[in-house]
mmCIF file of C-alpha atoms and ligand atoms in Angstrom:
data_model
loop_
_atom_site.group_PDB
_atom_site.id
_atom_site.type_symbol
_atom_site.label_atom_id
_atom_site.label_comp_id
_atom_site.label_asym_id
_atom_site.label_seq_id
_atom_site.Cartn_x
_atom_site.Cartn_y
_atom_site.Cartn_z
ATOM 1 C CA MET A 3 13.375 -68.186 -113.161
ATOM 2 C CA TYR A 4 11.426 -69.045 -116.294
ATOM 3 C CA LYS A 5 11.739 -72.489 -117.915
ATOM 4 C CA ILE A 6 10.970 -73.575 -121.479
ATOM 5 C CA MET A 7 11.304 -77.230 -122.484
ATOM 6 C CA ILE A 8 12.800 -78.014 -125.883
ATOM 7 C CA LYS A 9 11.711 -81.430 -127.108
ATOM 8 C CA THR A 10 13.661 -82.954 -129.967
ATOM 9 C CA GLY A 11 14.093 -86.548 -131.093
ATOM 10 C CA GLN A 12 17.644 -86.454 -129.738
ATOM 11 C CA LYS A 13 16.884 -84.905 -126.355
ATOM 12 C CA HIS A 14 14.431 -83.039 -124.150
ATOM 13 C CA TYR A 15 16.115 -80.183 -122.310
ATOM 14 C CA PRO A 16 15.272 -76.996 -120.447
ATOM 15 C CA VAL A 17 16.110 -73.414 -121.299
ATOM 16 C CA TYR A 18 16.202 -71.367 -118.085
ATOM 17 C CA LEU A 19 15.817 -67.620 -118.332
ATOM 18 C CA GLY A 20 16.127 -65.170 -115.508
ATOM 19 C CA LYS A 21 17.574 -61.966 -114.177
ATOM 20 C CA GLY A 22 20.877 -62.309 -112.330
ATOM 21 C CA ILE A 23 20.962 -66.118 -112.502
ATOM 22 C CA MET A 24 24.684 -66.344 -113.379
ATOM 23 C CA GLU A 25 25.338 -66.763 -109.653
ATOM 24 C CA SER A 26 23.102 -69.831 -109.671
ATOM 25 C CA VAL A 27 24.697 -71.576 -112.669
ATOM 26 C CA GLY A 28 26.212 -74.219 -110.350
ATOM 27 C CA SER A 29 22.950 -75.113 -108.638
ATOM 28 C CA VAL A 30 20.991 -75.121 -111.912
ATOM 29 C CA VAL A 31 23.592 -77.322 -113.622
ATOM 30 C CA SER A 32 23.660 -79.684 -110.618
ATOM 31 C CA ARG A 33 19.942 -80.390 -111.129
ATOM 32 C CA HIS A 34 20.802 -81.942 -114.482
ATOM 33 C CA LEU A 35 24.404 -83.128 -114.252
ATOM 34 C CA SER A 36 25.990 -84.715 -111.184
ATOM 35 C CA ALA A 37 29.134 -83.082 -109.774
ATOM 36 C CA ARG A 38 32.003 -83.785 -112.118
ATOM 37 C CA PRO A 39 34.965 -82.146 -113.824
ATOM 38 C CA VAL A 40 33.734 -79.295 -115.950
ATOM 39 C CA LEU A 41 35.518 -77.258 -118.589
ATOM 40 C CA ILE A 42 34.202 -73.704 -118.951
ATOM 41 C CA VAL A 43 35.110 -72.123 -122.278
ATOM 42 C CA CYS A 44 34.672 -68.420 -122.985
ATOM 43 C CA ASP A 45 36.361 -65.638 -124.916
ATOM 44 C CA LYS A 46 38.522 -62.910 -123.400
ATOM 45 C CA ASN A 47 35.783 -60.294 -123.046
ATOM 46 C CA VAL A 48 33.342 -62.671 -121.423
ATOM 47 C CA SER A 49 36.051 -64.091 -119.198
ATOM 48 C CA SER A 50 36.791 -60.718 -117.636
ATOM 49 C CA LEU A 51 33.077 -60.117 -117.002
ATOM 50 C CA TYR A 52 31.523 -63.439 -116.034
ATOM 51 C CA ALA A 53 34.035 -66.302 -115.654
ATOM 52 C CA LYS A 54 34.695 -65.708 -111.950
ATOM 53 C CA LYS A 55 30.991 -65.756 -111.025
ATOM 54 C CA CYS A 56 30.450 -68.905 -113.050
ATOM 55 C CA LEU A 57 33.506 -70.691 -111.600
ATOM 56 C CA GLU A 58 32.598 -69.829 -108.011
ATOM 57 C CA SER A 59 29.023 -70.891 -108.464
ATOM 58 C CA LEU A 60 30.103 -74.291 -109.811
ATOM 59 C CA ARG A 61 32.669 -74.792 -107.035
ATOM 60 C CA ARG A 62 29.978 -74.147 -104.432
ATOM 61 C CA GLU A 63 28.067 -77.128 -105.820
ATOM 62 C CA GLY A 64 31.040 -79.493 -105.732
ATOM 63 C CA PHE A 65 32.041 -79.294 -109.384
ATOM 64 C CA LYS A 66 35.717 -79.105 -110.349
ATOM 65 C CA PRO A 67 35.678 -76.364 -112.973
ATOM 66 C CA HIS A 68 38.591 -75.560 -115.286
ATOM 67 C CA LEU A 69 38.667 -72.459 -117.438
ATOM 68 C CA GLU A 70 39.802 -72.153 -121.056
ATOM 69 C CA ILE A 71 39.912 -68.689 -122.610
ATOM 70 C CA LEU A 72 39.606 -68.235 -126.372
ATOM 71 C CA GLU A 73 40.824 -65.326 -128.458
ATOM 72 C CA GLY A 74 37.224 -64.829 -129.681
ATOM 73 C CA GLY A 75 35.746 -63.595 -132.946
ATOM 74 C CA GLU A 76 34.291 -65.284 -136.022
ATOM 75 C CA ARG A 77 37.743 -65.918 -137.486
ATOM 76 C CA GLY A 78 38.584 -68.043 -134.463
ATOM 77 C CA LYS A 79 35.679 -70.467 -135.027
ATOM 78 C CA THR A 80 37.973 -73.029 -136.660
ATOM 79 C CA LEU A 81 38.971 -76.680 -136.589
ATOM 80 C CA GLU A 82 42.295 -75.529 -135.190
ATOM 81 C CA ALA A 83 40.541 -73.934 -132.213
ATOM 82 C CA ALA A 84 38.569 -77.162 -131.711
ATOM 83 C CA ALA A 85 41.855 -79.130 -131.849
ATOM 84 C CA ASN A 86 43.282 -76.906 -129.101
ATOM 85 C CA LEU A 87 40.252 -77.724 -126.987
ATOM 86 C CA TYR A 88 40.760 -81.477 -127.592
ATOM 87 C CA THR A 89 44.362 -81.127 -126.396
ATOM 88 C CA ARG A 90 43.378 -79.152 -123.309
ATOM 89 C CA ALA A 91 40.617 -81.647 -122.475
ATOM 90 C CA LEU A 92 42.981 -84.607 -122.872
ATOM 91 C CA GLU A 93 45.595 -82.926 -120.696
ATOM 92 C CA LEU A 94 42.958 -82.358 -118.020
ATOM 93 C CA GLY A 95 41.886 -85.983 -118.320
ATOM 94 C CA LEU A 96 38.278 -85.128 -119.208
ATOM 95 C CA ASP A 97 36.199 -88.198 -119.960
ATOM 96 C CA ARG A 98 32.544 -88.903 -120.733
ATOM 97 C CA HIS A 99 31.679 -88.190 -117.094
ATOM 98 C CA SER A 100 32.871 -84.639 -117.618
ATOM 99 C CA ALA A 101 30.948 -81.740 -119.117
ATOM 100 C CA VAL A 102 31.742 -78.573 -120.990
ATOM 101 C CA ILE A 103 30.123 -75.155 -120.581
ATOM 102 C CA ALA A 104 29.958 -72.637 -123.436
ATOM 103 C CA LEU A 105 29.891 -69.243 -121.725
ATOM 104 C CA GLY A 106 29.429 -66.410 -124.224
ATOM 105 C CA GLY A 107 28.047 -65.585 -127.638
ATOM 106 C CA GLY A 108 27.252 -67.658 -130.702
ATOM 107 C CA VAL A 109 30.885 -68.041 -131.734
ATOM 108 C CA THR A 110 31.771 -69.689 -128.420
ATOM 109 C CA GLY A 111 28.539 -71.726 -128.403
ATOM 110 C CA ASP A 112 29.022 -73.073 -131.934
ATOM 111 C CA LEU A 113 32.697 -73.952 -131.387
ATOM 112 C CA VAL A 114 32.266 -75.480 -127.936
ATOM 113 C CA GLY A 115 29.177 -77.362 -129.111
ATOM 114 C CA PHE A 116 31.222 -78.790 -131.984
ATOM 115 C CA PHE A 117 33.963 -79.792 -129.557
ATOM 116 C CA ALA A 118 31.348 -81.413 -127.296
ATOM 117 C CA ALA A 119 29.805 -83.308 -130.210
ATOM 118 C CA THR A 120 33.129 -84.806 -131.281
ATOM 119 C CA TYR A 121 35.362 -85.206 -128.201
ATOM 120 C CA LEU A 122 35.178 -88.882 -127.145
ATOM 121 C CA ARG A 123 32.167 -89.166 -129.502
ATOM 122 C CA GLY A 124 30.121 -86.754 -127.457
ATOM 123 C CA LEU A 125 30.138 -84.986 -124.105
ATOM 124 C CA PRO A 126 27.218 -83.257 -122.386
ATOM 125 C CA PHE A 127 27.417 -79.518 -122.836
ATOM 126 C CA VAL A 128 25.702 -76.533 -121.309
ATOM 127 C CA GLN A 129 24.988 -73.309 -123.150
ATOM 128 C CA VAL A 130 25.255 -70.153 -121.052
ATOM 129 C CA PRO A 131 24.584 -67.475 -123.689
ATOM 130 C CA THR A 132 25.583 -63.884 -122.950
ATOM 131 C CA THR A 133 24.638 -62.142 -126.219
ATOM 132 C CA LEU A 134 21.126 -61.382 -127.416
ATOM 133 C CA LEU A 135 21.821 -63.344 -130.595
ATOM 134 C CA ALA A 136 22.898 -66.419 -128.663
ATOM 135 C CA MET A 137 19.933 -66.176 -126.267
ATOM 136 C CA VAL A 138 17.311 -65.975 -129.003
ATOM 137 C CA ASP A 139 18.925 -68.251 -131.557
ATOM 138 C CA SER A 140 22.270 -70.028 -131.443
ATOM 139 C CA SER A 141 22.092 -71.552 -127.933
ATOM 140 C CA VAL A 142 18.882 -73.429 -128.760
ATOM 141 C CA GLY A 143 18.420 -76.126 -131.374
ATOM 142 C CA GLY A 144 21.741 -77.963 -131.389
ATOM 143 C CA LYS A 145 23.362 -76.630 -134.541
ATOM 144 C CA VAL A 146 27.072 -76.665 -133.750
ATOM 145 C CA ALA A 147 29.856 -75.940 -136.203
ATOM 146 C CA VAL A 148 33.213 -74.462 -137.103
ATOM 147 C CA ASN A 149 34.088 -72.551 -140.247
ATOM 148 C CA HIS A 150 36.211 -73.827 -143.136
ATOM 149 C CA PRO A 151 38.357 -71.541 -145.320
ATOM 150 C CA LEU A 152 35.811 -72.256 -148.100
ATOM 151 C CA GLY A 153 32.792 -71.169 -146.091
ATOM 152 C CA LYS A 154 30.969 -70.614 -142.839
ATOM 153 C CA ASN A 155 29.680 -73.391 -140.564
ATOM 154 C CA LEU A 156 30.650 -76.087 -143.089
ATOM 155 C CA ILE A 157 31.999 -78.574 -140.536
ATOM 156 C CA GLY A 158 29.421 -79.364 -137.906
ATOM 157 C CA ALA A 159 26.796 -81.537 -136.311
ATOM 158 C CA PHE A 160 23.440 -81.513 -134.595
ATOM 159 C CA HIS A 161 24.279 -81.908 -130.905
ATOM 160 C CA GLN A 162 21.697 -80.665 -128.448
ATOM 161 C CA PRO A 163 22.853 -79.103 -125.181
ATOM 162 C CA ALA A 164 21.962 -80.723 -121.853
ATOM 163 C CA LEU A 165 20.515 -77.376 -120.763
ATOM 164 C CA VAL A 166 20.638 -73.665 -121.509
ATOM 165 C CA ILE A 167 20.929 -70.922 -118.871
ATOM 166 C CA SER A 168 20.287 -67.342 -120.007
ATOM 167 C CA ASP A 169 20.939 -64.543 -117.560
ATOM 168 C CA ILE A 170 19.265 -61.485 -119.085
ATOM 169 C CA HIS A 171 21.358 -59.186 -116.875
ATOM 170 C CA THR A 172 24.478 -60.111 -118.859
ATOM 171 C CA LEU A 173 22.992 -58.080 -121.732
ATOM 172 C CA GLU A 174 23.644 -54.960 -119.662
ATOM 173 C CA THR A 175 27.323 -55.096 -120.645
ATOM 174 C CA LEU A 176 26.742 -56.035 -124.293
ATOM 175 C CA PRO A 177 28.119 -53.382 -126.690
ATOM 176 C CA PRO A 178 25.343 -51.580 -128.670
ATOM 177 C CA ARG A 179 26.553 -52.979 -131.981
ATOM 178 C CA GLU A 180 26.257 -56.544 -130.669
ATOM 179 C CA PHE A 181 22.813 -55.779 -129.251
ATOM 180 C CA ASN A 182 21.656 -54.558 -132.669
ATOM 181 C CA ALA A 183 22.965 -57.722 -134.314
ATOM 182 C CA GLY A 184 20.900 -59.871 -131.953
ATOM 183 C CA TRP A 185 17.855 -57.663 -132.479
ATOM 184 C CA ALA A 186 17.969 -58.604 -136.169
ATOM 185 C CA GLU A 187 17.538 -62.293 -135.286
ATOM 186 C CA LEU A 188 14.615 -61.356 -133.025
ATOM 187 C CA ILE A 189 12.920 -59.522 -135.901
ATOM 188 C CA LYS A 190 13.477 -62.630 -138.022
ATOM 189 C CA TYR A 191 11.125 -64.647 -135.800
ATOM 190 C CA GLY A 192 8.479 -61.935 -136.019
ATOM 191 C CA VAL A 193 8.628 -61.719 -139.805
ATOM 192 C CA VAL A 194 8.557 -65.430 -140.593
ATOM 193 C CA CYS A 195 6.747 -66.963 -137.620
ATOM 194 C CA SER A 196 4.666 -64.542 -135.580
ATOM 195 C CA LYS A 197 2.682 -61.483 -136.599
ATOM 196 C CA LYS A 198 2.064 -60.778 -132.916
ATOM 197 C CA LEU A 199 5.802 -60.613 -132.190
ATOM 198 C CA PHE A 200 6.329 -58.512 -135.305
ATOM 199 C CA LYS A 201 3.770 -55.992 -134.083
ATOM 200 C CA ARG A 202 5.333 -55.872 -130.606
ATOM 201 C CA LEU A 203 8.724 -55.141 -132.147
ATOM 202 C CA GLU A 204 7.203 -52.561 -134.465
ATOM 203 C CA LEU A 205 5.591 -50.783 -131.518
ATOM 204 C CA LEU A 206 8.894 -50.719 -129.631
ATOM 205 C CA ASN A 207 10.642 -49.536 -132.764
ATOM 206 C CA ASN A 208 8.279 -46.601 -133.175
ATOM 207 C CA ASN A 209 9.327 -45.385 -129.744
ATOM 208 C CA LEU A 210 13.051 -45.778 -130.407
ATOM 209 C CA SER A 211 15.268 -43.696 -132.612
ATOM 210 C CA ARG A 212 18.008 -45.552 -134.514
ATOM 211 C CA GLY A 213 20.875 -44.783 -132.166
ATOM 212 C CA ARG A 214 18.900 -45.777 -129.072
ATOM 213 C CA LEU A 215 18.111 -49.344 -130.076
ATOM 214 C CA GLY A 216 21.676 -50.503 -129.320
ATOM 215 C CA LYS A 217 21.293 -49.313 -125.728
ATOM 216 C CA GLY A 218 18.468 -51.824 -125.601
ATOM 217 C CA PHE A 219 18.920 -53.180 -122.113
ATOM 218 C CA LYS A 220 18.545 -49.751 -120.537
ATOM 219 C CA VAL A 221 15.963 -48.406 -122.969
ATOM 220 C CA ILE A 222 13.754 -51.465 -123.307
ATOM 221 C CA GLY A 223 14.271 -52.783 -119.785
ATOM 222 C CA ALA A 224 15.106 -56.254 -118.515
ATOM 223 C CA HIS A 225 11.500 -57.320 -118.055
ATOM 224 C CA LYS A 226 10.290 -56.534 -121.582
ATOM 225 C CA LEU A 227 13.500 -57.903 -123.041
ATOM 226 C CA MET A 228 13.083 -61.145 -121.160
ATOM 227 C CA ASN A 229 9.524 -61.522 -122.480
ATOM 228 C CA LEU A 230 10.751 -61.013 -126.042
ATOM 229 C CA ILE A 231 13.510 -63.597 -125.577
ATOM 230 C CA ILE A 232 11.010 -66.053 -124.065
ATOM 231 C CA ARG A 233 8.793 -65.584 -127.127
ATOM 232 C CA ALA A 234 11.701 -66.162 -129.534
ATOM 233 C CA VAL A 235 12.926 -69.274 -127.701
ATOM 234 C CA SER A 236 9.381 -70.666 -127.612
ATOM 235 C CA ILE A 237 9.033 -70.167 -131.363
ATOM 236 C CA LYS A 238 12.409 -71.756 -132.055
ATOM 237 C CA GLY A 239 11.602 -74.653 -129.711
ATOM 238 C CA ALA A 240 8.325 -75.329 -131.508
ATOM 239 C CA ILE A 241 10.109 -75.396 -134.871
ATOM 240 C CA VAL A 242 13.062 -77.508 -133.752
ATOM 241 C CA CYS A 243 10.768 -80.056 -132.124
ATOM 242 C CA ARG A 244 9.041 -80.606 -135.480
ATOM 243 C CA ASP A 245 12.158 -80.485 -137.661
ATOM 244 C CA GLU A 246 15.375 -80.962 -135.677
ATOM 245 C CA LYS A 247 17.639 -81.653 -138.669
ATOM 246 C CA GLU A 248 16.408 -78.827 -140.909
ATOM 247 C CA GLU A 249 14.780 -81.034 -143.495
ATOM 248 C CA ASN A 250 11.927 -78.644 -144.157
ATOM 249 C CA LEU A 251 10.194 -76.311 -141.687
ATOM 250 C CA ARG A 252 13.372 -75.228 -139.844
ATOM 251 C CA ARG A 253 14.647 -73.711 -143.084
ATOM 252 C CA VAL A 254 12.345 -70.709 -142.493
ATOM 253 C CA LEU A 255 14.840 -69.666 -139.817
ATOM 254 C CA ASN A 256 17.299 -69.083 -142.643
ATOM 255 C CA PHE A 257 15.317 -65.982 -143.667
ATOM 256 C CA GLY A 258 17.893 -63.399 -144.746
ATOM 257 C CA HIS A 259 20.734 -65.902 -144.563
ATOM 258 C CA THR A 260 21.168 -66.597 -148.308
ATOM 259 C CA PHE A 261 21.870 -62.940 -149.050
ATOM 260 C CA GLY A 262 23.427 -62.450 -145.598
ATOM 261 C CA HIS A 263 26.014 -65.208 -145.997
ATOM 262 C CA ALA A 264 26.899 -63.802 -149.420
ATOM 263 C CA LEU A 265 27.467 -60.364 -147.825
ATOM 264 C CA GLU A 266 29.659 -61.926 -145.161
ATOM 265 C CA ALA A 267 31.634 -63.996 -147.690
ATOM 266 C CA ALA A 268 32.102 -61.092 -150.122
ATOM 267 C CA THR A 269 33.519 -58.988 -147.266
ATOM 268 C CA HIS A 270 35.705 -61.865 -145.987
ATOM 269 C CA TYR A 271 33.834 -62.231 -142.694
ATOM 270 C CA GLY A 272 35.536 -59.119 -141.368
ATOM 271 C CA HIS A 273 33.185 -56.196 -142.051
ATOM 272 C CA TYR A 274 29.713 -57.163 -140.860
ATOM 273 C CA LEU A 275 28.743 -58.927 -137.672
ATOM 274 C CA HIS A 276 26.655 -62.011 -138.437
ATOM 275 C CA GLY A 277 23.425 -60.328 -137.273
ATOM 276 C CA GLU A 278 24.171 -57.196 -139.311
ATOM 277 C CA ALA A 279 24.689 -59.267 -142.448
ATOM 278 C CA VAL A 280 21.463 -61.155 -141.744
ATOM 279 C CA ALA A 281 19.633 -57.818 -141.298
ATOM 280 C CA GLY A 282 20.928 -56.742 -144.728
ATOM 281 C CA GLY A 283 19.974 -60.148 -146.113
ATOM 282 C CA MET A 284 16.424 -59.841 -144.752
ATOM 283 C CA ILE A 285 16.052 -56.401 -146.351
ATOM 284 C CA MET A 286 17.123 -57.849 -149.705
ATOM 285 C CA ALA A 287 14.906 -60.920 -149.330
ATOM 286 C CA THR A 288 11.917 -58.675 -148.539
ATOM 287 C CA GLU A 289 12.656 -56.519 -151.568
ATOM 288 C CA LEU A 290 12.837 -59.687 -153.676
ATOM 289 C CA ALA A 291 9.471 -60.775 -152.261
ATOM 290 C CA LEU A 292 8.012 -57.369 -153.187
ATOM 291 C CA ARG A 293 9.341 -57.546 -156.733
ATOM 292 C CA LEU A 294 8.046 -61.101 -157.140
ATOM 293 C CA LYS A 295 4.703 -59.967 -155.693
ATOM 294 C CA GLN A 296 4.960 -62.626 -152.999
ATOM 295 C CA ILE A 297 4.010 -60.039 -150.394
ATOM 296 C CA ASP A 298 1.709 -57.020 -150.499
ATOM 297 C CA GLU A 299 3.335 -53.608 -150.705
ATOM 298 C CA PRO A 300 2.317 -52.247 -147.240
ATOM 299 C CA SER A 301 3.482 -55.371 -145.372
ATOM 300 C CA GLY A 302 6.788 -55.488 -147.286
ATOM 301 C CA ARG A 303 7.415 -51.808 -146.506
ATOM 302 C CA ARG A 304 6.671 -52.374 -142.809
ATOM 303 C CA ILE A 305 9.198 -55.226 -142.649
ATOM 304 C CA LYS A 306 11.846 -53.173 -144.401
ATOM 305 C CA ALA A 307 11.224 -50.171 -142.137
ATOM 306 C CA LEU A 308 11.724 -52.294 -139.030
ATOM 307 C CA LEU A 309 14.958 -53.729 -140.394
ATOM 308 C CA GLU A 310 16.298 -50.392 -141.587
ATOM 309 C CA ASN A 311 16.207 -49.159 -137.986
ATOM 310 C CA ILE A 312 19.049 -51.550 -137.189
ATOM 311 C CA GLU A 313 22.334 -49.722 -137.643
ATOM 312 C CA ARG A 314 24.790 -51.379 -139.998
ATOM 313 C CA PRO A 315 28.312 -50.310 -140.853
ATOM 314 C CA PRO A 316 28.507 -48.390 -144.132
ATOM 315 C CA THR A 317 28.828 -50.601 -147.220
ATOM 316 C CA PRO A 318 32.543 -50.976 -147.978
ATOM 317 C CA GLY A 319 33.495 -48.768 -150.916
ATOM 318 C CA GLY A 320 34.867 -51.557 -153.119
ATOM 319 C CA LEU A 321 31.992 -53.984 -152.600
ATOM 320 C CA THR A 322 30.374 -54.751 -155.963
ATOM 321 C CA VAL A 323 27.154 -56.417 -157.076
ATOM 322 C CA GLU A 324 29.312 -59.000 -158.879
ATOM 323 C CA ALA A 325 31.137 -59.892 -155.645
ATOM 324 C CA VAL A 326 27.924 -60.445 -153.667
ATOM 325 C CA ALA A 327 26.106 -62.209 -156.531
ATOM 326 C CA GLY A 328 29.267 -64.271 -157.126
ATOM 327 C CA ALA A 329 29.278 -65.366 -153.479
ATOM 328 C CA LEU A 330 25.628 -66.445 -153.904
ATOM 329 C CA SER A 331 26.260 -68.569 -156.962
ATOM 330 C CA TYR A 332 29.493 -69.967 -155.514
ATOM 331 C CA ASP A 333 27.482 -71.185 -152.569
ATOM 332 C CA LYS A 334 24.956 -72.735 -154.931
ATOM 333 C CA LYS A 335 27.625 -74.570 -156.963
ATOM 334 C CA ARG A 336 29.439 -75.744 -153.870
ATOM 335 C CA LYS A 337 26.318 -77.303 -152.450
ATOM 336 C CA LYS A 338 25.287 -78.596 -155.881
ATOM 337 C CA GLU A 339 21.787 -77.422 -155.149
ATOM 338 C CA GLU A 340 19.259 -74.822 -156.131
ATOM 339 C CA LEU A 341 19.464 -71.312 -154.833
ATOM 340 C CA VAL A 342 16.673 -71.139 -152.263
ATOM 341 C CA PHE A 343 15.424 -67.928 -150.692
ATOM 342 C CA VAL A 344 13.076 -67.695 -147.740
ATOM 343 C CA LEU A 345 10.666 -64.885 -148.607
ATOM 344 C CA PRO A 346 8.038 -63.281 -146.403
ATOM 345 C CA CYS A 347 4.582 -63.737 -147.914
ATOM 346 C CA ARG A 348 2.644 -61.938 -145.172
ATOM 347 C CA LEU A 349 3.463 -60.736 -141.680
ATOM 348 C CA GLY A 350 4.427 -63.814 -139.643
ATOM 349 C CA LYS A 351 4.599 -66.194 -142.601
ATOM 350 C CA ALA A 352 7.225 -67.157 -145.188
ATOM 351 C CA VAL A 353 7.531 -69.250 -148.338
ATOM 352 C CA PHE A 354 10.484 -70.871 -150.081
ATOM 353 C CA CYS A 355 11.462 -69.559 -153.479
ATOM 354 C CA LYS A 356 13.772 -71.694 -155.626
ATOM 355 C CA ASN A 357 15.956 -70.192 -158.339
ATOM 356 C CA PRO A 358 14.281 -66.824 -158.958
ATOM 357 C CA SER A 359 15.547 -64.875 -161.981
ATOM 358 C CA PHE A 360 19.218 -64.146 -161.274
ATOM 359 C CA HIS A 361 18.846 -60.824 -163.048
ATOM 360 C CA LEU A 362 16.209 -59.824 -160.483
ATOM 361 C CA VAL A 363 18.430 -61.011 -157.638
ATOM 362 C CA GLU A 364 21.254 -58.821 -158.967
ATOM 363 C CA LYS A 365 18.877 -55.846 -159.187
ATOM 364 C CA VAL A 366 17.955 -56.309 -155.528
ATOM 365 C CA ILE A 367 21.630 -56.441 -154.519
ATOM 366 C CA GLU A 368 22.326 -53.362 -156.628
ATOM 367 C CA GLU A 369 19.600 -51.392 -154.877
ATOM 368 C CA PHE A 370 20.854 -52.484 -151.459
ATOM 369 C CA LEU A 371 24.567 -51.865 -151.853
ATOM 370 C CA PRO A 372 24.846 -48.074 -151.903
ATOM 371 C CA GLY A 373 22.820 -48.349 -148.718
ATOM 372 C CA LYS A 374 20.251 -46.025 -147.305
ATOM 373 C CA HIS A 375 21.890 -46.375 -143.936
ATOM 374 C CA SER A 376 24.487 -44.658 -141.788
HETATM 375 P P1 NAD B 414 30.175 -63.601 -130.514
HETATM 376 O O1 NAD B 414 30.110 -64.898 -129.826
HETATM 377 O O2 NAD B 414 31.429 -63.289 -131.240
HETATM 378 O O3 NAD B 414 29.885 -62.449 -129.468
HETATM 379 C C1 NAD B 414 29.917 -61.124 -129.883
HETATM 380 C C2 NAD B 414 30.898 -60.258 -129.080
HETATM 381 O O4 NAD B 414 30.290 -59.880 -127.859
HETATM 382 C C3 NAD B 414 32.219 -60.898 -128.712
HETATM 383 O O5 NAD B 414 33.238 -59.942 -128.851
HETATM 384 C C4 NAD B 414 32.056 -61.251 -127.242
HETATM 385 O O6 NAD B 414 33.280 -61.255 -126.558
HETATM 386 C C5 NAD B 414 31.168 -60.150 -126.764
HETATM 387 N N1 NAD B 414 30.298 -60.479 -125.636
HETATM 388 C C6 NAD B 414 29.553 -61.587 -125.482
HETATM 389 N N2 NAD B 414 28.748 -61.456 -124.420
HETATM 390 C C7 NAD B 414 28.994 -60.254 -123.878
HETATM 391 C C8 NAD B 414 28.452 -59.537 -122.775
HETATM 392 N N3 NAD B 414 27.444 -60.021 -122.058
HETATM 393 N N4 NAD B 414 28.969 -58.317 -122.481
HETATM 394 C C9 NAD B 414 29.958 -57.789 -123.250
HETATM 395 N N5 NAD B 414 30.485 -58.400 -124.329
HETATM 396 C C10 NAD B 414 29.997 -59.623 -124.635
HETATM 397 O O7 NAD B 414 29.000 -63.427 -131.588
HETATM 398 P P2 NAD B 414 27.420 -63.642 -131.590
HETATM 399 O O8 NAD B 414 26.875 -62.505 -132.346
HETATM 400 O O9 NAD B 414 26.869 -63.937 -130.248
HETATM 401 O O10 NAD B 414 27.254 -64.977 -132.462
HETATM 402 C C11 NAD B 414 27.550 -65.015 -133.833
HETATM 403 C C12 NAD B 414 27.799 -66.455 -134.224
HETATM 404 O O11 NAD B 414 26.638 -67.222 -133.968
HETATM 405 C C13 NAD B 414 28.142 -66.637 -135.692
HETATM 406 O O12 NAD B 414 29.273 -67.458 -135.801
HETATM 407 C C14 NAD B 414 26.918 -67.357 -136.267
HETATM 408 O O13 NAD B 414 27.246 -68.205 -137.337
HETATM 409 C C15 NAD B 414 26.456 -68.127 -135.065
HETATM 410 N N6 NAD B 414 25.038 -68.499 -135.087
HETATM 411 C C16 NAD B 414 24.728 -69.796 -134.848
HETATM 412 C C17 NAD B 414 23.416 -70.201 -134.819
HETATM 413 C C18 NAD B 414 23.085 -71.620 -134.498
HETATM 414 O O14 NAD B 414 21.923 -72.003 -134.603
HETATM 415 N N7 NAD B 414 24.034 -72.419 -134.066
HETATM 416 C C19 NAD B 414 22.383 -69.268 -135.059
HETATM 417 C C20 NAD B 414 22.724 -67.937 -135.302
HETATM 418 C C21 NAD B 414 24.060 -67.568 -135.316
HETATM 419 N N1 LIG B 415 19.766 -70.251 -136.837
HETATM 420 C C1 LIG B 415 18.903 -71.058 -137.584
HETATM 421 C C2 LIG B 415 18.654 -72.401 -136.977
HETATM 422 O O1 LIG B 415 19.027 -72.710 -135.876
HETATM 423 O O2 LIG B 415 18.080 -73.204 -137.638
#
């Protein structure tokens, strides 16, 4: 089992990574939290695959685990879902000596983390990510949130987990589309933080045709995949330890998110998976960087080529430049702040770009929308 320490002002905690460690969740958790009532929360898919193993493992170590199963999906990441968890926790009599385990992807992790941050003013929580996206990004760093009808992740907190346990073998059952979405977040780290990682991903990409990437676990192999996840978590840990509350440096991790959130909002959070929208957002941000001459032509093309290999659903027929650009400027007005883009300036490095010409931004969206993809 591999261990990476995340050191923030709020907390120091370990991220454990290994192959087949779901069966050891109980013993790993018991190293950090004494035996106590535990609420495991997961969605339906994850429940049928991994809840039993997790429950049994905790029981073996003297914990009293309860299971709560969510409907799942981005549209279920709401205050109402958090309120249901409060009710369930109160009915079970959970107090500050209890703990909650988020078993699943980023939706479960964000929602359960939000619940943990607010129930009785804060409970310890454990992230047990089972998607690639959650392993490389959402389970680490303590951003927890639910969505509001006016936008994504608007109600939230910074609440670091007590520990993170990633069993790489769970990625074996991950649907190809979900694997692709997580791969986009992995590329993000390469583009904005590490040329070495970028080149590793590029090399892998050259050996994989588009359709094969989604079958990542089988094609890439658990060992290589684990090394890539370790690299991503180490990068994120180094950033979060310097800027836990996203005051400056951590904002580089929002590469692709300004355009990506606009794509998600303009399609009502129902068409693209988060990672797919971010992949589209990173393509647009790279094109913007090229047009603003922030990055040299060959490097920009290499980044775009890597991102284009990620399959995305076809652009919905009715989606217009106005709708996506409108979602961008709505976001800007709502936050009463400048429109900031994270742009790659060379492989492994990014800069912030405030309020570029909106005409240019629209041009970039226009070029992207018809899509050169499947
Ligand atoms: P998700 O949690 O909805 O999981 C994706 C799907 O995969 C679900 O249907 C789930 O049931 C299924 N699944 C999960 N693990 C599986 C497995 N091992 N085998 C088979 N099926 C499995 O989505 P996600 O892509 O993991 O996360 C997206 C969310 O993460 C978004 O809400 C996004 O805003 C959030 N996010 C948060 C952060 C952060 O820092 N907090 C960072 C990035 C993304
Ligand atoms: N997903 C970006 C961050 O955690 O800051």
